[in-house]
Coordinates of C-alpha atoms in Angstrom, one line a residue:
Chain A
X23 CA 112.4 -60.6 102.8
X24 CA 109.3 -61.2 104.9
X25 CA 105.8 -60.1 105.8
X26 CA 106.2 -61.5 109.4
X27 CA 106.5 -58.9 112.1
X28 CA 109.1 -59.2 114.9
X29 CA 107.8 -60.9 118.0
X30 CA 106.8 -58.5 120.7
X31 CA 109.0 -59.4 123.7
X32 CA 108.9 -57.9 127.2
X33 CA 112.0 -57.2 129.4
X34 CA 112.0 -56.3 133.1
X35 CA 114.0 -53.2 133.9
X36 CA 115.0 -54.4 137.3
X37 CA 118.7 -55.2 138.0
X38 CA 117.9 -58.9 138.3
X39 CA 117.1 -59.1 134.6
X40 CA 120.1 -57.1 133.5
X41 CA 122.2 -60.2 132.8
X42 CA 119.6 -61.4 130.3
X43 CA 119.6 -58.0 128.6
X44 CA 123.3 -58.0 128.5
X45 CA 123.4 -61.3 126.7
X46 CA 120.6 -60.4 124.3
X47 CA 122.5 -57.3 123.3
X48 CA 125.9 -58.8 123.1
X49 CA 124.6 -61.7 120.9
X50 CA 122.9 -59.4 118.4
X51 CA 119.5 -60.9 119.1
X52 CA 117.8 -57.6 119.8
X53 CA 117.6 -57.0 116.0
X54 CA 115.1 -59.9 115.8
X55 CA 112.7 -58.7 118.6
X56 CA 110.5 -55.7 119.2
X57 CA 111.6 -55.2 122.9
X58 CA 109.4 -53.4 125.4
X59 CA 111.2 -52.6 128.7
X60 CA 108.9 -52.0 131.7
X61 CA 108.1 -52.9 135.2
X62 CA 107.1 -56.5 136.0
X63 CA 103.5 -55.6 136.8
X64 CA 103.1 -53.7 133.4
X65 CA 104.6 -56.6 131.5
X66 CA 102.4 -59.1 133.3
X67 CA 99.4 -57.1 132.3
X68 CA 100.6 -56.6 128.7
X69 CA 101.2 -60.3 128.2
X70 CA 97.9 -61.3 129.6
X71 CA 96.1 -58.7 127.5
X72 CA 97.9 -60.0 124.3
X73 CA 99.9 -56.8 123.8
X74 CA 103.1 -58.8 124.0
X75 CA 103.8 -62.3 122.6
X76 CA 106.6 -63.4 124.9
X77 CA 107.4 -61.9 128.3
X78 CA 108.6 -62.5 131.8
X79 CA 105.7 -63.0 134.1
X80 CA 105.6 -63.4 137.9
X81 CA 105.0 -67.0 138.9
X82 CA 101.6 -66.1 140.6
X83 CA 100.3 -64.3 137.5
X84 CA 101.5 -67.2 135.3
X85 CA 99.5 -69.7 137.5
X86 CA 96.4 -67.5 137.2
X87 CA 96.6 -67.6 133.4
X88 CA 98.3 -70.9 132.8
X89 CA 95.6 -72.0 130.3
X90 CA 96.5 -69.2 127.9
X91 CA 100.3 -69.5 128.2
X92 CA 103.2 -71.8 127.5
X93 CA 106.4 -71.7 129.6
X94 CA 109.8 -71.3 128.0
X95 CA 112.1 -74.0 129.5
X96 CA 115.6 -73.2 130.8
X97 CA 115.0 -69.5 131.7
X98 CA 113.6 -68.0 134.9
X99 CA 114.5 -65.7 137.8
X100 CA 114.8 -67.6 141.0
X101 CA 117.3 -68.8 143.6
X102 CA 118.4 -72.0 145.2
X103 CA 119.0 -70.3 148.6
X104 CA 119.5 -66.6 149.2
X105 CA 118.0 -64.4 146.5
X106 CA 119.1 -61.1 148.1
X107 CA 116.3 -59.0 146.6
X108 CA 113.0 -60.5 147.9
X109 CA 112.9 -59.6 151.5
X110 CA 110.9 -59.1 154.7
X111 CA 112.4 -56.2 156.6
X112 CA 111.3 -56.1 160.3
X113 CA 112.5 -54.6 163.6
X114 CA 111.4 -57.5 165.9
X115 CA 111.4 -61.3 165.3
X116 CA 108.7 -62.4 162.9
X117 CA 107.5 -64.9 165.4
X118 CA 106.6 -62.0 167.8
X119 CA 104.2 -60.3 165.3
X120 CA 101.0 -62.2 166.3
X121 CA 98.1 -59.7 165.9
X122 CA 100.3 -57.2 164.1
X123 CA 100.4 -55.8 160.6
X124 CA 102.5 -56.6 157.5
X125 CA 102.9 -54.1 154.7
X126 CA 103.1 -55.8 151.2
X127 CA 104.9 -53.8 148.5
X128 CA 102.6 -53.2 145.6
X129 CA 105.3 -54.0 143.0
X130 CA 105.4 -57.7 144.0
X131 CA 103.0 -60.6 143.2
X132 CA 104.9 -63.8 144.0
X133 CA 107.2 -62.4 146.7
X134 CA 104.3 -61.1 148.8
X135 CA 102.4 -64.4 148.5
X136 CA 105.5 -66.4 149.6
X137 CA 105.8 -64.0 152.6
X138 CA 102.2 -64.7 153.5
X139 CA 102.7 -68.5 153.2
X140 CA 105.8 -68.4 155.4
X141 CA 104.2 -66.1 158.1
X142 CA 101.0 -68.0 158.4
X143 CA 101.9 -71.6 157.5
X144 CA 105.4 -72.0 158.6
X145 CA 105.6 -69.6 161.6
X146 CA 101.9 -70.0 162.5
X147 CA 101.6 -66.2 163.1
X148 CA 98.4 -64.4 162.5
X149 CA 98.7 -60.9 161.1
X150 CA 96.8 -58.3 159.0
X151 CA 98.1 -57.5 155.6
X152 CA 98.0 -54.1 153.9
X153 CA 99.2 -53.3 150.3
X154 CA 101.4 -50.1 150.1
X155 CA 103.9 -48.4 147.9
X156 CA 107.3 -50.2 148.2
X157 CA 109.1 -47.7 150.5
X158 CA 110.6 -49.4 153.5
X159 CA 110.8 -46.4 156.0
X160 CA 107.2 -45.4 155.2
X161 CA 106.0 -49.0 155.4
X162 CA 107.5 -49.6 158.8
X163 CA 105.9 -46.4 160.2
X164 CA 102.5 -48.2 159.9
X165 CA 103.4 -51.9 160.1
X166 CA 105.6 -54.4 161.9
X167 CA 107.2 -55.7 158.8
X168 CA 107.7 -54.7 155.1
X169 CA 107.8 -57.1 152.2
X170 CA 109.8 -55.7 149.2
X171 CA 111.4 -56.9 146.0
X172 CA 113.9 -55.8 143.4
X173 CA 116.3 -52.9 143.7
X174 CA 114.5 -51.5 146.8
X175 CA 114.9 -54.9 148.5
X176 CA 118.5 -55.2 147.5
X177 CA 119.3 -51.8 148.9
X178 CA 117.5 -52.7 152.2
X179 CA 119.6 -55.9 152.4
X180 CA 122.7 -53.7 152.7
X181 CA 121.3 -50.7 154.6
X182 CA 118.6 -52.0 156.9
X183 CA 121.0 -53.9 159.3
X184 CA 122.8 -50.6 160.0
X185 CA 119.4 -49.3 161.3
X186 CA 118.9 -52.2 163.6
X187 CA 116.5 -53.9 161.2
X188 CA 116.5 -57.6 160.4
X189 CA 116.2 -58.7 156.8
X190 CA 114.6 -62.1 156.1
X191 CA 115.6 -63.4 152.7
X192 CA 112.6 -65.2 151.2
X193 CA 114.8 -67.4 148.9
X194 CA 116.6 -68.7 151.9
X195 CA 113.4 -69.1 153.9
X196 CA 111.7 -71.1 151.1
X197 CA 114.8 -73.4 150.8
X198 CA 114.9 -74.0 154.6
X199 CA 111.2 -74.8 154.5
X200 CA 111.0 -77.1 151.4
X201 CA 114.6 -77.9 150.5
X202 CA 113.8 -76.6 147.0
X203 CA 114.7 -73.7 144.8
X204 CA 112.2 -70.8 144.5
X205 CA 111.1 -69.5 141.1
X206 CA 109.9 -65.9 141.2
X207 CA 109.4 -65.2 137.5
X208 CA 109.1 -67.3 134.4
X209 CA 109.1 -66.5 130.7
X210 CA 105.9 -67.3 128.9
X211 CA 104.5 -67.2 125.4
X212 CA 100.9 -66.7 124.5
X213 CA 99.6 -70.1 123.6
X214 CA 98.1 -69.1 120.3
X215 CA 101.3 -67.3 119.3
X216 CA 103.4 -70.4 120.1
X217 CA 101.0 -72.5 118.0
X218 CA 101.1 -70.1 115.0
X219 CA 104.8 -69.3 115.1
X220 CA 106.7 -72.2 116.7
X221 CA 109.8 -71.3 114.6
X222 CA 109.9 -67.7 115.9
X223 CA 109.4 -68.9 119.5
X224 CA 112.2 -71.4 119.0
X225 CA 114.5 -68.7 117.9
X226 CA 113.6 -66.4 120.8
X227 CA 114.1 -69.3 123.2
X228 CA 117.5 -69.9 121.7
X229 CA 118.3 -66.2 122.0
X230 CA 117.5 -66.3 125.7
X231 CA 119.5 -69.5 126.4
X232 CA 122.5 -68.2 124.4
X233 CA 122.1 -64.8 126.2
X234 CA 122.4 -66.5 129.6
X235 CA 125.4 -68.5 128.5
X236 CA 127.1 -65.4 127.2
X237 CA 126.4 -63.5 130.3
X238 CA 127.7 -66.3 132.6
X239 CA 131.0 -65.9 130.7
X240 CA 131.0 -62.1 130.9
X241 CA 129.4 -61.7 134.3
X242 CA 132.1 -59.4 135.8
X243 CA 132.1 -57.2 132.7
X244 CA 128.3 -56.9 132.8
X245 CA 128.4 -56.0 136.5
X246 CA 131.1 -53.4 135.9
X247 CA 129.1 -51.9 133.1
X248 CA 125.9 -51.8 135.2
X249 CA 127.7 -50.3 138.3
X250 CA 128.3 -47.1 136.2
X251 CA 124.6 -46.3 136.6
X252 CA 123.5 -48.1 139.7
X253 CA 123.8 -47.4 143.4
X254 CA 125.9 -50.6 143.9
X255 CA 129.5 -51.3 143.2
X256 CA 130.7 -53.8 140.6
X257 CA 131.5 -56.5 143.2
X258 CA 128.1 -56.2 144.9
X259 CA 126.4 -56.5 141.5
X260 CA 128.5 -59.5 140.5
X261 CA 127.7 -61.2 143.8
X262 CA 124.0 -60.5 143.3
X263 CA 124.0 -61.8 139.7
X264 CA 125.8 -65.0 140.9
X265 CA 123.2 -65.5 143.7
X266 CA 120.3 -65.6 141.2
X267 CA 119.3 -68.8 139.5
X268 CA 118.3 -68.1 135.9
X269 CA 117.6 -71.7 135.0
X270 CA 114.4 -73.6 134.8
X271 CA 115.2 -77.3 134.8
X272 CA 113.7 -80.3 136.7
X273 CA 114.8 -79.1 140.2
X274 CA 113.3 -75.6 139.6
X275 CA 110.1 -77.1 138.2
X276 CA 109.7 -79.2 141.3
X277 CA 110.1 -76.0 143.4
X278 CA 107.6 -74.3 141.1
X279 CA 105.0 -77.1 141.5
X280 CA 105.4 -77.0 145.3
X281 CA 104.7 -73.3 145.4
X282 CA 101.8 -73.7 143.0
X283 CA 100.2 -76.4 145.2
X284 CA 100.5 -74.2 148.3
X285 CA 99.1 -71.2 146.4
X286 CA 96.1 -73.3 145.1
X287 CA 95.4 -74.5 148.7
X288 CA 95.2 -70.9 149.8
X289 CA 92.7 -70.2 146.9
X290 CA 95.1 -67.7 145.3
X291 CA 95.4 -69.6 142.0
X292 CA 93.6 -72.5 140.2
X293 CA 95.4 -75.8 140.7
X294 CA 98.1 -76.7 138.1
X295 CA 97.1 -79.8 136.0
X296 CA 98.9 -83.0 137.1
X297 CA 101.2 -82.9 134.0
X298 CA 101.7 -79.0 134.3
X299 CA 103.2 -76.6 133.7
X300 CA 102.9 -76.8 129.9
X301 CA 106.4 -76.3 128.5
X302 CA 107.3 -75.1 125.0
X303 CA 109.1 -77.9 123.2
X304 CA 112.1 -76.2 121.4
Chain B
X25 CA 128.6 -47.2 141.8
X26 CA 126.8 -44.0 140.8
X27 CA 123.8 -41.8 141.4
X28 CA 123.9 -40.6 137.8
X29 CA 121.0 -41.8 135.6
X30 CA 121.6 -43.2 132.1
X31 CA 121.3 -40.6 129.4
X32 CA 117.9 -40.7 127.7
X33 CA 118.6 -41.3 124.0
X34 CA 116.2 -41.5 121.1
X35 CA 116.4 -43.9 118.2
X36 CA 114.4 -43.7 114.9
X37 CA 112.6 -47.0 114.1
X38 CA 112.9 -46.4 110.3
X39 CA 115.1 -48.8 108.3
X40 CA 117.5 -46.0 107.6
X41 CA 118.6 -45.9 111.2
X42 CA 118.9 -49.7 111.6
X43 CA 122.7 -49.6 110.9
X44 CA 123.2 -47.3 113.9
X45 CA 121.1 -49.6 116.1
X46 CA 123.0 -52.6 114.9
X47 CA 126.3 -51.1 115.9
X48 CA 125.0 -49.8 119.3
X49 CA 123.8 -53.3 120.1
X50 CA 126.8 -55.2 118.8
X51 CA 129.2 -52.9 120.7
X52 CA 127.4 -53.4 124.0
X53 CA 126.7 -49.6 124.3
X54 CA 123.0 -50.1 124.9
X55 CA 123.7 -50.9 128.5
X56 CA 124.8 -47.3 129.0
X57 CA 121.7 -45.6 127.6
X58 CA 118.0 -45.5 128.3
X59 CA 116.9 -45.9 124.7
X60 CA 113.5 -44.8 123.4
X61 CA 112.6 -46.1 119.9
X62 CA 109.9 -44.0 118.1
X63 CA 109.0 -42.2 114.9
X64 CA 111.1 -39.2 113.9
X65 CA 108.3 -36.8 114.6
X66 CA 107.8 -38.2 118.1
X67 CA 111.5 -38.0 118.9
X68 CA 111.8 -34.4 117.5
X69 CA 109.0 -33.4 119.9
X70 CA 110.5 -35.3 122.9
X71 CA 114.0 -33.8 122.4
X72 CA 112.6 -30.2 122.1
X73 CA 110.4 -30.8 125.2
X74 CA 113.4 -32.0 127.2
X75 CA 112.0 -35.6 127.6
X76 CA 115.1 -36.9 125.9
X77 CA 118.7 -35.7 126.4
X78 CA 120.2 -36.8 123.0
X79 CA 118.3 -37.8 119.9
X80 CA 118.1 -37.7 116.1
X81 CA 116.2 -34.7 114.9
X82 CA 115.2 -33.7 111.4
X83 CA 117.4 -30.9 110.1
X84 CA 114.5 -28.4 109.8
X85 CA 113.5 -29.0 113.5
X86 CA 117.1 -28.6 114.6
X87 CA 117.3 -25.3 112.7
X88 CA 114.1 -24.1 114.5
X89 CA 115.6 -24.9 117.9
X90 CA 119.3 -24.4 117.3
X91 CA 119.7 -22.1 120.3
X92 CA 118.8 -24.9 122.7
X93 CA 120.7 -27.7 121.0
X94 CA 124.3 -28.8 120.3
X95 CA 125.0 -31.0 117.3
X96 CA 127.0 -34.3 117.6
X97 CA 129.7 -34.3 114.9
X98 CA 130.4 -37.3 112.6
X99 CA 126.9 -38.7 112.7
X100 CA 123.8 -37.9 110.6
X101 CA 121.5 -39.4 108.0
X102 CA 122.0 -38.0 104.6
X103 CA 123.2 -38.8 101.1
X104 CA 125.8 -37.5 98.7
X105 CA 123.6 -38.3 95.7
X106 CA 120.7 -40.8 95.6
X107 CA 119.1 -41.4 99.1
X108 CA 116.5 -43.9 97.7
X109 CA 114.0 -43.1 100.6
X110 CA 113.1 -39.4 100.2
X111 CA 111.1 -39.2 97.0
X112 CA 108.6 -37.3 94.9
X113 CA 106.3 -39.8 93.2
X114 CA 104.4 -38.3 90.2
X115 CA 102.6 -39.5 87.0
X116 CA 103.6 -36.5 84.8
X117 CA 106.8 -34.5 84.6
X118 CA 107.2 -32.1 87.6
X119 CA 107.7 -29.2 85.2
X120 CA 104.1 -29.7 83.8
X121 CA 102.5 -29.2 87.3
X122 CA 102.0 -25.5 87.2
X123 CA 98.7 -24.6 88.9
X124 CA 98.5 -28.2 90.3
X125 CA 98.6 -29.7 93.8
X126 CA 101.4 -31.5 95.7
X127 CA 100.6 -33.8 98.6
X128 CA 103.3 -33.6 101.4
X129 CA 103.5 -36.7 103.6
X130 CA 102.9 -35.8 107.3
X131 CA 105.8 -37.9 108.6
X132 CA 108.4 -35.6 106.9
X133 CA 109.8 -32.2 107.9
X134 CA 113.0 -31.8 106.0
X135 CA 112.1 -33.8 102.9
X136 CA 108.9 -31.9 102.3
X137 CA 110.7 -28.5 102.6
X138 CA 113.4 -29.7 100.2
X139 CA 110.7 -30.8 97.7
X140 CA 109.1 -27.3 98.0
X141 CA 112.4 -25.6 97.4
X142 CA 113.1 -27.7 94.3
X143 CA 109.6 -27.3 92.8
X144 CA 109.4 -23.5 93.3
X145 CA 113.0 -22.3 93.2
X146 CA 114.7 -24.7 90.9
X147 CA 111.8 -25.7 88.5
X148 CA 110.0 -22.4 88.9
X149 CA 106.7 -24.2 89.1
X150 CA 103.8 -22.8 91.1
X151 CA 101.6 -25.3 93.0
X152 CA 99.4 -25.6 96.0
X153 CA 100.6 -27.9 98.8
X154 CA 98.5 -30.1 101.1
X155 CA 99.6 -32.1 104.1
X156 CA 98.3 -35.7 104.1
X157 CA 98.9 -39.1 105.6
X158 CA 101.9 -40.7 103.8
X159 CA 100.0 -43.2 101.6
X160 CA 101.1 -42.8 97.9
X161 CA 98.0 -44.2 96.1
X162 CA 95.6 -42.1 98.2
X163 CA 97.9 -39.0 97.9
X164 CA 97.8 -39.3 94.1
X165 CA 94.0 -39.6 93.9
X166 CA 93.8 -35.9 95.0
X167 CA 97.2 -34.5 93.9
X168 CA 99.6 -34.4 91.0
X169 CA 102.6 -35.5 93.1
X170 CA 103.3 -37.1 96.5
X171 CA 106.3 -36.4 98.7
X172 CA 107.2 -39.3 101.0
X173 CA 110.1 -40.5 103.1
X174 CA 111.3 -43.6 104.9
X175 CA 110.1 -47.1 104.3
X176 CA 107.1 -45.9 102.3
X177 CA 109.3 -44.0 100.0
X178 CA 111.8 -46.9 99.6
X179 CA 108.9 -49.2 98.7
X180 CA 107.7 -46.6 96.1
X181 CA 111.2 -46.5 94.6
X182 CA 110.8 -50.1 93.6
X183 CA 107.1 -50.4 92.9
X184 CA 106.0 -47.0 91.5
X185 CA 107.8 -47.4 88.1
X186 CA 105.8 -50.6 87.5
X187 CA 102.7 -48.5 87.7
X188 CA 103.9 -46.0 85.2
X189 CA 104.9 -43.4 87.9
X190 CA 108.1 -41.5 88.0
X191 CA 110.2 -41.3 91.2
X192 CA 112.3 -38.2 91.8
X193 CA 115.0 -38.9 94.3
X194 CA 115.4 -35.8 96.4
X195 CA 119.0 -36.6 97.4
X196 CA 120.0 -36.8 93.7
X197 CA 118.0 -33.6 92.9
X198 CA 119.8 -31.6 95.7
X199 CA 123.2 -32.8 94.5
X200 CA 122.4 -31.9 90.9
X201 CA 121.2 -28.5 92.1
X202 CA 124.0 -27.6 94.6
X203 CA 126.8 -30.1 94.0
X204 CA 126.6 -30.9 97.8
X205 CA 125.4 -33.7 100.0
X206 CA 122.0 -33.4 101.7
X207 CA 121.7 -33.9 105.4
X208 CA 118.2 -35.0 106.4
X209 CA 118.6 -35.7 110.1
X210 CA 121.3 -34.8 112.7
X211 CA 121.9 -36.0 116.2
X212 CA 121.5 -33.3 118.8
X213 CA 122.1 -32.9 122.6
X214 CA 120.1 -30.5 124.7
X215 CA 122.5 -27.6 125.4
X216 CA 122.1 -27.6 129.2
X217 CA 122.6 -31.4 129.3
X218 CA 125.9 -31.1 127.2
X219 CA 127.1 -28.4 129.7
X220 CA 126.2 -30.4 132.8
X221 CA 127.4 -33.8 131.6
X222 CA 130.1 -33.4 128.9
X223 CA 131.7 -36.7 129.9
X224 CA 128.4 -38.7 129.3
X225 CA 127.9 -36.9 126.0
X226 CA 131.4 -37.7 125.0
X227 CA 130.8 -41.4 125.7
X228 CA 127.5 -41.5 123.8
X229 CA 129.2 -39.7 120.9
X230 CA 131.9 -42.3 120.9
X231 CA 129.3 -45.1 121.1
X232 CA 127.7 -43.7 117.9
X233 CA 131.0 -43.3 116.0
X234 CA 132.1 -46.8 117.1
X235 CA 128.7 -48.2 116.2
X236 CA 128.9 -46.7 112.6
X237 CA 132.4 -48.2 112.2
X238 CA 131.2 -51.6 113.4
X239 CA 128.2 -51.5 111.1
X240 CA 130.3 -50.6 108.1
X241 CA 132.3 -53.8 108.7
X242 CA 129.2 -55.9 109.2
X243 CA 126.9 -54.3 106.7
X244 CA 125.9 -57.4 104.8
X245 CA 125.3 -59.3 108.1
X246 CA 123.1 -56.4 109.3
X247 CA 121.2 -56.3 106.1
X248 CA 120.6 -60.1 106.2
X249 CA 119.4 -59.9 109.8
X250 CA 117.0 -57.0 108.9
X251 CA 115.6 -58.8 105.8
X252 CA 114.1 -61.4 108.0
X253 CA 111.5 -58.9 109.1
X254 CA 111.3 -56.4 106.3
X255 CA 109.6 -56.4 102.9
X256 CA 113.0 -56.1 101.2
X257 CA 115.6 -58.7 100.5
X258 CA 119.1 -58.6 101.9
X259 CA 120.7 -57.3 98.7
X260 CA 118.2 -54.4 98.4
X261 CA 118.8 -53.5 102.1
X262 CA 122.6 -53.6 101.8
X263 CA 122.3 -51.4 98.7
X264 CA 120.1 -49.0 100.6
X265 CA 122.4 -48.8 103.6
X266 CA 125.4 -48.2 101.3
X267 CA 123.6 -45.3 99.6
X268 CA 123.1 -43.5 102.9
X269 CA 125.7 -41.1 104.2
X270 CA 125.9 -41.4 108.0
X271 CA 128.8 -39.0 108.3
X272 CA 128.8 -35.3 109.3
X273 CA 132.1 -33.8 108.3
X274 CA 133.1 -30.5 106.6
X275 CA 131.4 -31.4 103.2
X276 CA 128.1 -32.4 104.9
X277 CA 128.2 -29.3 107.1
X278 CA 128.6 -27.2 103.9
X279 CA 125.5 -28.9 102.5
X280 CA 123.7 -28.3 105.8
X281 CA 124.5 -24.6 105.7
X282 CA 123.3 -24.3 102.1
X283 CA 120.0 -25.9 103.0
X284 CA 119.7 -23.7 106.2
X285 CA 120.3 -20.5 104.2
X286 CA 117.6 -21.4 101.7
X287 CA 115.2 -22.4 104.5
X288 CA 115.8 -19.1 106.3
X289 CA 115.2 -17.2 103.0
X290 CA 111.8 -18.8 102.8
X291 CA 111.1 -17.8 106.4
X292 CA 110.8 -21.4 107.5
X293 CA 113.6 -21.2 110.1
X294 CA 115.6 -18.5 111.8
X295 CA 119.0 -17.8 110.1
X296 CA 121.9 -20.0 111.4
X297 CA 124.6 -17.8 113.1
X298 CA 127.7 -17.1 110.9
X299 CA 129.8 -19.6 112.9
X300 CA 126.9 -22.2 113.2
X301 CA 126.0 -24.9 113.7
X302 CA 127.2 -25.2 117.3
X303 CA 129.1 -28.6 117.4
X304 CA 129.8 -30.7 120.5
X305 CA 133.6 -30.8 121.0
X306 CA 134.3 -34.4 121.9

């Protein structure tokens, strides 16, 4: 018996977060949260506006609002090498694009910034950037390369090579550049919510870590269930889920800090404090 | 691998549908549906408008749109006796109300019609009806009785007697009157969806029946989990869930037809065909 309300928790509807949903569902944890399923951009906005208490947020948006947020340890969406679903699709080599134009998919925050870092800092190529709807054929009609994420990017990974296009995996590119894993999204709690309801946040955090453990055990089952409704077969989905790194430990935090430092140098985000990011202590 | 989209399924956020949600979650079935959680009135409208494929719908709204809908057998929300959460709250005996006024809670469709049937046909009492927000103290400031459903009604069941108010349970009243169970809400599929996707509807139907079986086995666990967030203790919730009749078999269909006939006599709904209601054949 309680006058507490359930924590308002966000969930990304993309395939890459399906393993987390699977585990939340199978463990029975959904009864303890008021779950809102939406796109990453909508969830980012809702968390920042205080309409959600706990939600996944793209790394760039987290860095922009780090003062108001506390990170949940152990859970993230990233990769330590190929991520398969954060891609640059391009007909000619990226190094030949000088003076050209790159279309940035509007559904991405962190992926498009990573692409810009790689193109300008690592490849030393100077291009113009335009923001567009994430539709690869339309993007390539008006640009030399298209940066896309999520299901659109995963489809491009398998289909673009048949059309003579090259797919540059941004998880691989970041690892080759820095030797580190890339973190694309983190789970954050509004700071004042974490201070007022540490016990609830602890329970939600435990639900996520249990969910991930359960999903690792049932990954093929989860992939088979998802393939009923998705344009990918069960084996492709299982391979995708295994490529993703859902952890946020010391190695991932080192990758996160390296990205944060580069993003701050570019003036895209405020610098992270020396002892940042602020982590929830479960 | 598929180009089918998940069926759009509605779920009532009231406590009375929590056992169904519990089972859907515990069985893993949520991965196969696009679930929209909302109030009964919002779900009624969305199903009728074709924004949902399968949803719970109040019995009265189903009867108004029976030509466009097919009922799922074996699942409903009703009671074969006390329902606890569909109530008339009144300070004086209902039979003394002649010439008085009854406030009908705006969140109810079937409950308020049942109350009107009982007051005018069974008790032979003539009153004026007004539609208002479902707030018992405010309703009773301007009326002699208040008809409420759901969590508000369940709370009134336990609290109103302490304030000297009488609570008339409409499930009990209907059973005393007709000897039959009352069905307050049914699950319906849009007819054209059932014709185009019988296999998907069969799977969703099976998910609901499995969900109910699972919840019957884990009823105390479900009640304990819900009591964390609700203003009722686990024992009260378990008693409530046990009072509800989630089945829709021959006996419940007989009750449904008796209500439909009375509602049609009052001109509130079109008559049900002699062989109605149309049931989905799993």
